[in-house]
């Protein structure tokens, strides 16, 4: 999600910035730009689309200078376009930013009221205006940035370059990555290590709340709200490929580990704990509109369909609205009854899946209101919808969806709370309690991820299995379906997900001592019934792998247990999904498959 590069040294920096941005391409982006100090002026060049477009622009309008900043933008606020591309300039300062400014609406309103004119739709331009205003009050650049940071809420990594001082770049980090590169008479900054490796292997990882200044001679680092700090210089020994994956063996594993951050970013700026509701104007679903909903129809494919099942369940239980989840690939071929009064929620990581797009368009033509829950800003499904609820998971590169899935679950949980509160089905207290549970999910995911090695051990024991079953009930039934899909798509082991109660209606015939059966047993309203289903499996010698939050529950029936932190029923699927992803990953890795690009599959399915 966005890439930042900064350079202060002795060489022509435009090619260095461009090369750094290329090394950050894996993060995903839709536009790019640079600001270079040419000794007199700030020269800013930006282009929509790929870096070749920025390279062409630099070819037509060469810029010369040895201090500059660059950026690749993954749109979150405002369409992917040249005018929204970074750097953003106000007065004499240029700013690039990665992250989301939570209080951008109120800050922008204040700035506009004081006469500031905005040239973009981004939250970032606010930062440039605020720094310019602080400079106008007589503060020097470093202090002007510090003052600005004090009013920002949210996630940011920023780099600031001023026309008045080509000798330095100011940097700040809070919840978005930023690392400094320490060279010989040259200093760099970047969102990630790969962008620095052609220049140096000595880096300094900034911490949240750090404010830094880099000059050719070195770096000065202080706490935004305090004095100087020492940050150690780390020598990087990774290869370039390893560095792009953050040291992880595969993008999928990296993305599994990014889930706590993906959930935090998806919740950021939306959760209103005081009201027990949501700030989500982008959805176009105010209380009046929500009250008029007759039925909610979720449309999606693959993993997104499993997230849709989560949404469907919660819309019914929390908002008391009739809800159905449909495979988009089936929906449009059966002349569906859909129209006015229906809220159609199109769920898609890419926002480009042909079946989901076509189904959403058809539903809209028939009079339904369409809400897109997508991860890619300005994607086709977002454009085809009346409103959007973006998951802010950042770009997902592994074909197998992981962080986008749990971000979808989080977004759909928020949607259910919003509709429930709007219709009076949920009290303020209940809404608040559920949102608080959501807010606590990232910490519970981190705790679960800390047990990855244990899951790897279990994965080793089933690496030669021919088939596997995944069982869950209630909300966990959708997790079971997703667990099975994950295992089959990356390890090529045949796997099926079932609602536990269905076992005795057929699948039980498959169970023998060679069959691993992953059972989801969180402490919820379905636990008792699920335990009976697990006993049925155990009685046929099935190898039970229990995912639970209370170890004593499966003491006598499970061959392996994976213990996760306890969470409320509505959000426990976000936590229990994590070990299932890890299990699939390690099985696939030990089988030596192409984890990030499984055979026959594509990341974005744009054919029907
Ligand atoms: C997930 O691991 C799969 N690769 C696939 O099922 C995917 O979820 C499906 O193709 C839908 O894609 P979308 O979310 O981009 O619409």
Coordinates of C-alpha atoms and ligand atoms in Angstrom, one line a residue:
X1 CA 0.0 0.0 0.0
X2 CA 1.9 3.1 -1.3
X3 CA 5.7 3.3 -1.6
X4 CA 7.9 6.1 -0.4
X5 CA 11.5 6.9 -1.4
X6 CA 13.7 9.8 -0.4
X7 CA 17.3 10.6 -1.4
X8 CA 19.8 13.2 -0.3
X9 CA 23.3 12.8 -1.7
X10 CA 25.6 13.9 -4.5
X11 CA 24.2 12.2 -7.6
X12 CA 21.3 13.0 -10.0
X13 CA 18.4 11.7 -7.9
X14 CA 15.6 11.3 -10.4
X15 CA 16.9 7.9 -11.7
X16 CA 17.6 6.8 -8.2
X17 CA 14.1 7.7 -7.1
X18 CA 12.6 5.9 -10.1
X19 CA 14.7 2.8 -9.4
X20 CA 13.7 2.8 -5.7
X21 CA 10.0 3.0 -6.7
X22 CA 10.5 0.1 -9.0
X23 CA 11.8 -1.9 -6.1
X24 CA 8.5 -1.1 -4.3
X25 CA 6.3 -2.0 -7.2
X26 CA 5.3 -5.3 -5.4
X27 CA 3.3 -3.2 -2.9
X28 CA 0.8 -2.3 -5.6
X29 CA 0.1 1.2 -7.0
X30 CA -1.9 3.0 -9.5
X31 CA 0.0 6.3 -10.0
X32 CA 3.4 7.7 -9.1
X33 CA 5.3 10.9 -8.8
X34 CA 8.6 12.6 -7.7
X35 CA 9.6 16.0 -6.4
X36 CA 13.3 17.0 -7.0
X37 CA 15.0 20.1 -5.8
X38 CA 16.9 21.5 -8.8
X39 CA 18.9 24.0 -6.7
X40 CA 16.3 26.8 -7.2
X41 CA 12.9 25.2 -7.4
X42 CA 10.9 22.1 -6.5
X43 CA 10.3 20.2 -9.7
X44 CA 7.2 18.0 -9.3
X45 CA 6.2 15.3 -11.9
X46 CA 3.4 12.9 -11.5
X47 CA 1.6 10.4 -13.7
X48 CA -1.3 8.0 -13.5
X49 CA -0.7 4.3 -14.2
X50 CA 2.6 2.4 -14.2
X51 CA 6.1 3.7 -13.5
X52 CA 6.8 3.7 -17.3
X53 CA 4.4 6.6 -17.5
X54 CA 6.4 8.5 -14.9
X55 CA 9.6 7.5 -16.6
X56 CA 8.3 8.9 -19.9
X57 CA 7.3 12.1 -18.2
X58 CA 10.8 12.4 -16.8
X59 CA 12.2 11.7 -20.3
X60 CA 10.2 14.6 -21.8
X61 CA 10.9 17.0 -18.8
X62 CA 14.2 16.0 -17.3
X63 CA 14.7 17.2 -13.7
X64 CA 18.2 17.6 -12.2
X65 CA 19.1 17.7 -8.6
X66 CA 20.5 15.6 -5.7
X67 CA 17.7 15.8 -3.2
X68 CA 14.3 14.4 -3.9
X69 CA 11.3 12.3 -2.8
X70 CA 9.2 9.9 -4.7
X71 CA 6.0 7.9 -4.3
X72 CA 3.9 5.2 -5.7
X73 CA 0.2 5.6 -4.7
X74 CA -2.3 2.9 -3.9
X75 CA -5.5 4.9 -3.9
X76 CA -7.5 5.0 -0.7
X77 CA -9.1 8.5 -0.8
X78 CA -9.8 9.8 -4.2
X79 CA -9.6 8.0 -7.6
X80 CA -6.3 6.8 -9.1
X81 CA -5.4 9.8 -11.3
X82 CA -2.6 12.3 -11.9
X83 CA -4.1 15.0 -9.8
X84 CA -4.4 12.6 -6.8
X85 CA -0.9 11.3 -7.3
X86 CA 1.8 12.4 -4.8
X87 CA 3.7 14.5 -4.1
X88 CA 1.2 17.1 -3.0
X89 CA 2.4 20.7 -2.8
X90 CA 1.3 23.6 -0.7
X91 CA 3.4 26.8 -0.7
X92 CA 7.0 25.7 -0.7
X93 CA 6.6 22.2 0.6
X94 CA 6.0 18.9 -1.2
X95 CA 4.7 15.9 0.8
X96 CA 4.4 12.2 0.1
X97 CA 2.4 10.0 2.4
X98 CA 1.6 6.3 3.0
X99 CA -1.4 5.6 5.2
X100 CA -4.8 7.0 6.1
X101 CA -5.4 10.3 8.0
X102 CA -8.4 9.4 10.1
X103 CA -9.6 12.9 10.9
X104 CA -9.2 14.2 7.3
X105 CA -12.8 15.2 7.0
X106 CA -12.7 17.6 9.9
X107 CA -9.3 18.9 9.1
X108 CA -10.2 19.6 5.5
X109 CA -13.4 21.4 6.5
X110 CA -11.4 23.7 8.8
X111 CA -8.7 24.3 6.2
X112 CA -11.3 25.1 3.5
X113 CA -13.1 27.5 5.9
X114 CA -9.8 29.3 6.4
X115 CA -9.5 29.8 2.6
X116 CA -7.2 26.9 1.6
X117 CA -7.9 25.6 -1.8
X118 CA -7.5 21.9 -2.5
X119 CA -6.2 20.6 -5.8
X120 CA -6.8 16.9 -5.1
X121 CA -9.3 14.6 -3.4
X122 CA -6.6 13.0 -1.1
X123 CA -6.3 13.1 2.6
X124 CA -2.5 13.7 2.1
X125 CA -2.9 17.3 0.7
X126 CA -4.1 18.3 4.2
X127 CA -0.7 17.5 5.5
X128 CA 1.0 19.8 3.0
X129 CA -1.4 22.6 3.8
X130 CA -0.9 22.2 7.6
X131 CA 2.9 22.3 7.2
X132 CA 2.7 25.4 5.0
X133 CA 0.5 27.1 7.6
X134 CA 2.9 26.3 10.4
X135 CA 5.8 27.7 8.3
X136 CA 3.7 30.8 7.8
X137 CA 3.5 31.1 11.6
X138 CA 7.3 31.4 11.7
X139 CA 8.2 27.8 12.6
X140 CA 11.2 26.3 10.9
X141 CA 10.6 23.2 8.8
X142 CA 11.4 20.4 11.3
X143 CA 9.2 22.1 14.0
X144 CA 6.5 22.8 11.4
X145 CA 6.2 19.1 10.6
X146 CA 6.2 18.3 14.3
X147 CA 3.3 20.7 14.9
X148 CA 1.4 19.2 12.0
X149 CA 1.8 15.7 13.3
X150 CA 0.2 16.7 16.6
X151 CA -3.1 17.3 14.9
X152 CA -3.1 14.2 12.7
X153 CA -4.9 11.0 13.7
X154 CA -4.4 7.8 11.9
X155 CA -1.6 6.0 10.1
X156 CA 1.2 7.7 8.2
X157 CA 4.6 7.6 6.9
X158 CA 5.5 10.9 5.4
X159 CA 8.4 12.5 3.6
X160 CA 8.6 16.3 3.3
X161 CA 10.9 18.3 1.0
X162 CA 11.0 22.1 1.1
X163 CA 12.0 24.5 -1.7
X164 CA 13.8 26.6 1.0
X165 CA 16.2 23.8 2.0
X166 CA 17.6 21.3 -0.4
X167 CA 20.0 19.9 2.2
X168 CA 17.4 17.8 4.0
X169 CA 14.3 15.7 4.0
X170 CA 11.9 15.5 7.0
X171 CA 10.3 12.1 7.7
X172 CA 7.7 10.8 10.2
X173 CA 6.2 7.4 11.0
X174 CA 3.2 6.3 12.8
X175 CA 1.7 2.8 12.0
X176 CA 3.0 2.8 8.4
X177 CA 6.5 1.5 7.6
X178 CA 9.5 3.8 7.1
X179 CA 13.2 2.8 7.0
X180 CA 16.3 4.9 6.6
X181 CA 19.3 3.9 4.5
X182 CA 22.7 4.9 5.7
X183 CA 25.3 5.4 3.0
X184 CA 28.7 7.0 2.6
X185 CA 27.8 10.7 2.2
X186 CA 24.3 9.8 1.2
X187 CA 21.1 9.1 3.1
X188 CA 17.9 7.5 1.9
X189 CA 14.5 6.7 3.2
X190 CA 12.0 4.2 1.9
X191 CA 8.8 2.3 2.8
X192 CA 10.8 -1.0 2.6
X193 CA 14.3 -2.3 2.5
X194 CA 14.4 -3.5 -1.2
X195 CA 14.4 0.2 -2.3
X196 CA 17.6 0.8 -0.4
X197 CA 19.7 -2.2 -1.2
X198 CA 21.3 -0.9 -4.4
X199 CA 22.8 1.9 -2.2
X200 CA 23.4 0.4 1.2
X201 CA 22.8 -2.6 3.4
X202 CA 22.9 -0.4 6.6
X203 CA 19.4 0.6 7.6
X204 CA 17.6 2.2 10.5
X205 CA 14.0 1.1 11.2
X206 CA 12.0 4.1 12.5
X207 CA 9.5 3.4 15.3
X208 CA 6.0 4.7 15.6
X209 CA 6.1 8.3 16.9
X210 CA 9.5 9.0 15.4
X211 CA 10.3 12.2 13.5
X212 CA 13.5 12.3 11.5
X213 CA 15.6 14.5 9.4
X214 CA 18.1 13.1 6.9
X215 CA 21.1 15.0 5.4
X216 CA 24.0 13.7 3.4
X217 CA 26.0 13.6 6.7
X218 CA 23.5 11.5 8.6
X219 CA 20.2 11.4 10.4
X220 CA 18.6 13.1 13.4
X221 CA 15.8 11.3 15.1
X222 CA 13.5 12.6 17.8
X223 CA 10.2 11.5 19.3
X224 CA 7.3 13.7 18.0
X225 CA 6.4 14.5 21.5
X226 CA 9.8 14.5 23.1
X227 CA 13.6 14.6 22.7
X228 CA 16.2 12.8 20.6
X229 CA 16.3 9.0 20.4
X230 CA 19.0 6.5 19.2
X231 CA 17.8 3.9 16.8
X232 CA 20.3 1.1 16.0
X233 CA 21.8 0.6 12.5
X234 CA 20.9 -2.9 11.2
X235 CA 22.9 -4.7 8.5
X236 CA 20.6 -6.4 6.0
X237 CA 21.7 -9.8 4.9
X238 CA 18.6 -10.7 2.9
X239 CA 18.6 -11.2 -0.9
X240 CA 16.6 -8.7 -2.9
X241 CA 13.8 -11.2 -3.4
X242 CA 13.7 -12.0 0.3
X243 CA 13.6 -8.4 1.1
X244 CA 10.5 -7.8 -1.1
X245 CA 8.7 -10.4 0.9
X246 CA 9.8 -8.8 4.1
X247 CA 12.0 -11.8 4.9
X248 CA 9.1 -14.2 4.5
X249 CA 9.5 -17.2 2.1
X250 CA 6.3 -16.4 0.2
X251 CA 4.0 -13.4 -0.2
X252 CA 1.2 -15.6 1.1
X253 CA 3.0 -16.0 4.4
X254 CA 3.8 -12.3 4.6
X255 CA 0.2 -11.5 3.9
X256 CA -1.0 -13.9 6.6
X257 CA 1.2 -12.0 9.0
X258 CA -0.1 -8.7 7.8
X259 CA -3.6 -9.4 8.9
X260 CA -3.6 -7.6 12.2
X261 CA -2.5 -4.4 10.3
X262 CA -5.1 -5.0 7.5
X263 CA -7.9 -5.2 10.1
X264 CA -6.6 -2.1 11.9
X265 CA -6.5 -0.2 8.6
X266 CA -10.0 -1.4 7.7
X267 CA -11.4 -0.3 11.0
X268 CA -9.4 3.0 11.1
X269 CA -11.6 6.1 11.2
X270 CA -14.8 4.2 11.0
X271 CA -15.5 2.8 14.4
X272 CA -17.4 5.2 16.7
X273 CA -17.3 3.6 20.1
X274 CA -19.2 6.4 21.8
X275 CA -22.2 5.9 19.5
X276 CA -21.7 2.1 19.2
X277 CA -21.9 2.7 15.4
X278 CA -19.9 3.5 12.3
X279 CA -18.6 6.6 10.4
X280 CA -19.1 5.3 6.9
X281 CA -20.5 8.1 4.7
X282 CA -18.9 6.4 1.7
X283 CA -21.4 3.6 1.9
X284 CA -24.2 5.9 1.0
X285 CA -26.3 4.1 3.6
X286 CA -27.7 6.6 6.1
X287 CA -30.1 5.5 8.8
X288 CA -33.2 6.3 6.6
X289 CA -31.9 4.3 3.7
X290 CA -30.9 1.4 6.0
X291 CA -34.4 1.3 7.5
X292 CA -36.0 0.8 4.1
X293 CA -33.9 -2.3 3.3
X294 CA -36.3 -5.2 2.6
X295 CA -33.6 -7.8 2.0
X296 CA -29.8 -8.0 1.7
X297 CA -28.3 -10.1 -1.1
X298 CA -24.6 -10.8 -0.9
X299 CA -23.0 -11.6 -4.3
X300 CA -19.4 -13.0 -4.5
X301 CA -17.2 -15.8 -5.8
X302 CA -14.6 -18.0 -4.1
X303 CA -13.1 -16.8 -0.9
X304 CA -15.1 -13.6 -1.1
X305 CA -18.3 -15.8 -1.1
X306 CA -17.2 -17.3 2.2
X307 CA -16.8 -13.8 3.6
X308 CA -20.3 -13.1 2.2
X309 CA -21.7 -16.0 4.2
X310 CA -20.2 -14.4 7.3
X311 CA -22.0 -11.1 6.4
X312 CA -25.2 -12.9 5.6
X313 CA -25.3 -14.6 9.0
X314 CA -24.6 -11.4 10.9
X315 CA -27.0 -9.2 8.9
X316 CA -29.7 -11.6 10.1
X317 CA -28.6 -12.1 13.6
X318 CA -27.5 -8.5 14.4
X319 CA -29.7 -6.4 12.1
X320 CA -32.7 -8.7 11.9
X321 CA -33.0 -8.3 8.1
X322 CA -33.6 -11.2 5.7
X323 CA -30.3 -11.9 4.1
X324 CA -29.0 -14.3 1.5
X325 CA -25.6 -15.0 0.0
X326 CA -25.3 -16.1 -3.6
X327 CA -22.5 -17.2 -5.8
X328 CA -22.3 -14.4 -8.4
X329 CA -21.5 -16.9 -11.1
X330 CA -24.9 -18.6 -10.6
X331 CA -27.0 -15.6 -9.7
X332 CA -27.3 -14.0 -13.1
X333 CA -28.1 -17.1 -15.0
X334 CA -31.3 -17.9 -13.1
X335 CA -33.5 -14.9 -13.7
X336 CA -33.3 -13.9 -10.0
X337 CA -36.0 -12.0 -8.1
X338 CA -34.2 -8.9 -7.1
X339 CA -35.1 -5.2 -7.3
X340 CA -36.3 -2.2 -5.3
X341 CA -35.9 -2.6 -1.6
X342 CA -33.0 -5.0 -1.9
X343 CA -29.5 -4.0 -0.8
X344 CA -27.0 -6.0 -3.0
X345 CA -23.6 -6.2 -1.4
X346 CA -21.0 -7.2 -4.0
X347 CA -17.9 -8.6 -2.2
X348 CA -14.6 -8.8 -4.1
X349 CA -11.0 -8.4 -3.3
X350 CA -10.0 -7.3 -6.8
X351 CA -13.2 -5.4 -7.6
X352 CA -12.8 -6.8 -11.1
X353 CA -14.2 -10.4 -10.9
X354 CA -16.3 -10.7 -14.1
X355 CA -19.1 -12.7 -12.5
X356 CA -19.5 -10.5 -9.5
X357 CA -19.4 -7.3 -11.7
X358 CA -22.0 -8.6 -14.1
X359 CA -24.3 -9.8 -11.3
X360 CA -24.0 -6.4 -9.5
X361 CA -24.8 -4.5 -12.7
X362 CA -27.8 -6.7 -13.4
X363 CA -29.1 -6.2 -9.8
X364 CA -28.7 -2.5 -10.2
X365 CA -30.5 -2.5 -13.5
X366 CA -33.4 -4.3 -11.8
X367 CA -33.7 -1.5 -9.2
X368 CA -31.5 -2.8 -6.3
X369 CA -29.2 -0.6 -4.4
X370 CA -25.6 -1.8 -4.8
X371 CA -22.9 -1.6 -2.2
X372 CA -19.3 -2.6 -3.2
X373 CA -17.1 -4.2 -0.5
X374 CA -13.8 -4.2 -2.4
X375 CA -10.1 -3.8 -1.7
X376 CA -9.2 -1.8 -4.9
X377 CA -10.1 1.8 -5.0
X378 CA -11.8 2.8 -8.3
X379 CA -12.1 -0.8 -9.5
X380 CA -14.9 -1.8 -11.8
X381 CA -17.3 -3.1 -9.1
X382 CA -16.7 0.1 -7.0
X383 CA -17.6 2.1 -10.1
X384 CA -20.7 0.1 -10.7
X385 CA -22.0 0.5 -7.2
X386 CA -24.1 3.2 -5.4
X387 CA -21.7 3.2 -2.5
X388 CA -18.5 1.6 -1.3
X389 CA -17.1 0.1 1.9
X390 CA -13.4 -0.4 1.1
X391 CA -11.3 -3.0 2.9
X392 CA -8.0 -1.4 3.5
X393 CA -5.9 -4.6 3.4
X394 CA -3.3 -3.2 1.0
X395 CA -2.4 -5.1 -2.2
X396 CA -2.6 -8.8 -2.0
X397 CA -0.1 -10.6 -4.2
X398 CA -0.4 -14.3 -3.4
X399 CA -3.2 -15.8 -5.5
X400 CA -4.7 -17.4 -2.4
X401 CA -6.6 -14.7 -0.6
X402 CA -5.8 -14.3 3.1
X403 CA -5.6 -10.8 4.5
X404 CA -8.4 -9.6 2.1
X405 CA -10.7 -12.4 3.4
X406 CA -10.4 -11.4 7.1
X407 CA -10.6 -7.7 6.1
X408 CA -13.8 -8.6 4.3
X409 CA -15.1 -10.3 7.4
X410 CA -14.3 -7.2 9.4
X411 CA -16.0 -4.9 6.9
X412 CA -19.1 -7.0 6.8
X413 CA -19.3 -7.2 10.6
X414 CA -19.2 -3.4 10.6
X415 CA -21.9 -3.3 8.0
X416 CA -24.1 -5.6 10.1
X417 CA -23.6 -3.4 13.1
X418 CA -24.3 -0.2 11.1
X419 CA -27.5 -1.6 9.7
X420 CA -28.5 -3.1 13.1
X421 CA -28.0 0.3 14.8
X422 CA -29.7 2.2 12.1
X423 CA -32.8 0.0 12.3
X424 CA -32.9 -0.1 16.0
X425 CA -32.2 -3.8 16.2
X426 CA -29.0 -3.2 18.2
X427 CA -28.7 -1.0 21.2
X428 CA -25.9 1.5 21.7
X429 CA -24.4 -0.8 24.3
X430 CA -24.6 -3.9 22.2
X431 CA -23.1 -2.0 19.2
X432 CA -20.3 -0.7 21.3
X433 CA -19.5 -4.1 22.8
X434 CA -19.4 -5.7 19.3
X435 CA -17.2 -2.9 18.0
X436 CA -14.9 -3.2 21.0
X437 CA -14.6 -6.9 20.2
X438 CA -13.7 -6.0 16.6
X439 CA -11.0 -3.6 17.8
X440 CA -9.5 -6.3 19.9
X441 CA -9.2 -8.8 16.9
X442 CA -5.8 -7.6 15.7
X443 CA -4.2 -8.3 19.1
X444 CA -5.8 -11.8 19.1
X445 CA -4.5 -12.4 15.6
X446 CA -1.0 -11.5 16.7
X447 CA -1.2 -13.9 19.5
X448 CA -2.4 -16.6 17.1
X449 CA 0.3 -15.9 14.6
X450 CA 2.9 -16.3 17.4
X451 CA 1.9 -20.0 17.4
X452 CA 2.8 -20.4 13.7
X453 CA 5.5 -23.0 14.5
X454 CA 3.1 -25.2 16.3
X455 CA 0.7 -25.1 13.3
X456 CA 3.7 -26.0 11.1
X457 CA 4.3 -29.1 13.2
X458 CA 0.7 -30.2 12.7
X459 CA 1.0 -29.5 8.9
X460 CA 4.0 -31.8 8.7
X461 CA 1.8 -34.7 10.1
X462 CA -0.8 -34.3 7.3
X463 CA 1.5 -33.5 4.4
X464 CA 0.9 -36.8 2.7
X465 CA -2.9 -36.8 3.2
X466 CA -5.0 -37.5 0.1
X467 CA -8.1 -35.8 1.4
X468 CA -9.2 -33.6 4.3
X469 CA -12.4 -32.4 5.8
X470 CA -13.1 -29.1 7.6
X471 CA -16.1 -28.8 9.9
X472 CA -17.8 -25.9 11.6
X473 CA -21.3 -24.7 12.5
X474 CA -22.9 -21.3 12.5
X475 CA -20.4 -18.7 11.5
X476 CA -17.7 -21.3 11.7
X477 CA -19.3 -23.2 8.8
X478 CA -18.1 -20.4 6.5
X479 CA -14.6 -20.6 8.0
X480 CA -14.6 -24.4 7.3
X481 CA -15.5 -23.8 3.7
X482 CA -12.7 -21.3 3.4
X483 CA -10.2 -23.6 5.2
X484 CA -10.9 -26.3 2.6
X485 CA -10.6 -23.9 -0.3
X486 CA -7.3 -22.7 0.9
X487 CA -5.9 -26.2 1.4
X488 CA -7.0 -27.4 -2.0
X489 CA -5.9 -24.4 -4.0
X490 CA -2.4 -24.2 -2.8
X491 CA -1.5 -27.8 -1.7
X492 CA -3.7 -29.7 -4.3
X493 CA -5.0 -31.9 -1.6
X494 CA -8.6 -32.7 -2.1
X495 CA -10.5 -30.9 0.7
X496 CA -14.2 -30.3 1.6
X497 CA -15.7 -27.9 4.0
X498 CA -19.0 -28.9 5.7
X499 CA -21.5 -27.6 8.3
X500 CA -20.9 -30.1 11.1
X501 CA -24.6 -31.2 11.2
X502 CA -24.3 -32.4 7.6
X503 CA -21.7 -35.1 8.4
X504 CA -24.1 -37.8 9.1
X505 CA -25.9 -37.1 5.9
X506 CA -23.1 -38.4 3.7
X507 CA -19.5 -37.3 4.2
X508 CA -19.1 -39.4 7.3
X509 CA -18.7 -42.4 4.9
X510 CA -15.3 -40.9 3.9
X511 CA -13.9 -40.8 7.4
X512 CA -11.2 -43.3 8.3
X513 CA -7.8 -43.3 10.0
X514 CA -6.2 -41.5 7.0
X515 CA -8.6 -38.6 7.0
X516 CA -7.6 -35.4 8.8
X517 CA -10.7 -33.5 10.0
X518 CA -10.2 -29.9 11.0
X519 CA -12.9 -29.0 13.5
X520 CA -13.7 -25.5 14.5
X521 CA -14.7 -25.4 18.2
X522 CA -14.8 -21.9 19.5
X523 CA -16.8 -21.4 22.7
X524 CA -20.0 -20.2 21.1
X525 CA -23.7 -21.2 20.8
X526 CA -22.8 -24.1 18.4
X527 CA -20.1 -25.7 20.5
X528 CA -22.1 -28.5 22.1
X529 CA -23.6 -29.6 18.8
X530 CA -20.3 -29.4 17.2
X531 CA -18.7 -31.6 19.8
X532 CA -21.3 -34.3 19.1
X533 CA -20.3 -34.1 15.4
X534 CA -16.6 -34.4 16.3
X535 CA -17.4 -37.5 18.4
X536 CA -18.9 -39.1 15.3
X537 CA -15.7 -38.4 13.4
X538 CA -13.6 -39.8 16.3
X539 CA -15.7 -42.9 16.5
X540 CA -14.6 -43.6 12.8
X541 CA -10.9 -43.1 13.6
X542 CA -10.8 -39.7 11.9
X543 CA -7.7 -37.6 12.8
X544 CA -9.2 -34.6 14.6
X545 CA -7.4 -31.3 14.5
X546 CA -9.3 -29.1 16.8
X547 CA -9.2 -25.3 16.7
X548 CA -10.5 -24.0 20.0
X549 CA -10.2 -21.4 22.7
X550 CA -10.6 -23.8 25.6
X551 CA -8.1 -26.7 25.5
X552 CA -10.1 -28.9 27.9
X553 CA -13.0 -29.1 25.4
X554 CA -11.4 -31.6 23.1
X555 CA -9.0 -33.3 25.5
X556 CA -10.1 -36.9 24.6
X557 CA -11.0 -36.5 21.0
X558 CA -8.4 -34.4 19.3
X559 CA -5.1 -35.7 17.9
X560 CA -3.9 -32.1 17.6
X561 CA -5.2 -28.9 19.1
X562 CA -4.6 -25.3 18.0
X563 CA -5.6 -22.9 20.8
X564 CA -6.6 -19.4 19.9
X565 CA -7.6 -16.5 22.1
X566 CA -11.3 -16.4 22.9
X567 CA -13.4 -13.8 21.0
X568 CA -17.1 -13.0 20.8
X569 CA -19.1 -15.2 18.5
X570 CA -19.5 -12.5 15.8
X571 CA -15.8 -12.0 15.4
X572 CA -14.2 -15.3 16.4
X573 CA -14.1 -16.4 12.7
X574 CA -11.6 -13.6 12.0
X575 CA -9.3 -15.3 14.6
X576 CA -10.0 -18.9 13.8
X577 CA -9.4 -18.3 10.1
X578 CA -5.7 -17.5 10.8
X579 CA -4.5 -21.0 11.9
X580 CA -6.3 -22.6 8.9
X581 CA -4.4 -20.3 6.5
X582 CA -1.2 -21.2 8.3
X583 CA -2.0 -24.9 8.1
X584 CA -2.6 -24.8 4.4
X585 CA 0.4 -22.7 3.8
X586 CA 2.8 -25.1 5.6
X587 CA 1.3 -28.2 4.1
X588 CA 1.7 -26.6 0.6
X589 CA 5.2 -25.4 1.4
X590 CA 6.3 -28.9 2.6
X591 CA 4.8 -30.4 -0.5
X592 CA 6.8 -28.0 -2.6
X593 CA 4.0 -26.4 -4.6
X594 CA 4.1 -23.0 -6.1
X595 CA 2.4 -21.3 -3.1
X596 CA 2.0 -17.8 -4.4
X597 CA 1.0 -18.9 -7.9
X598 CA -0.9 -22.2 -7.7
X599 CA -1.3 -24.0 -11.0
X600 CA -4.3 -23.1 -13.2
X601 CA -5.4 -20.2 -11.0
X602 CA -5.2 -16.4 -11.5
X603 CA -5.4 -13.6 -9.0
X604 CA -8.1 -11.7 -10.8
X605 CA -10.7 -13.6 -12.7
X606 CA -11.9 -11.3 -15.5
X607 CA -13.6 -14.0 -17.5
X608 CA -17.0 -15.5 -16.8
Ligands
LIG1 C1 -9.1 -17.1 -3.2 O1 -8.0 -17.7 -2.5 C2 -9.2 -17.4 -4.6 N1 -8.0 -17.1 -5.3 C3 -10.5 -17.0 -5.3 O2 -11.5 -17.9 -4.8 C4 -11.0 -15.6 -5.2 O3 -11.4 -15.3 -3.9 C5 -12.2 -15.4 -6.2 O4 -11.7 -15.5 -7.5 C6 -12.9 -14.1 -6.1 O5 -12.0 -13.0 -6.3 P1 -12.3 -11.5 -5.9 O6 -12.4 -11.5 -4.4 O7 -11.2 -10.7 -6.5 O8 -13.7 -11.2 -6.5

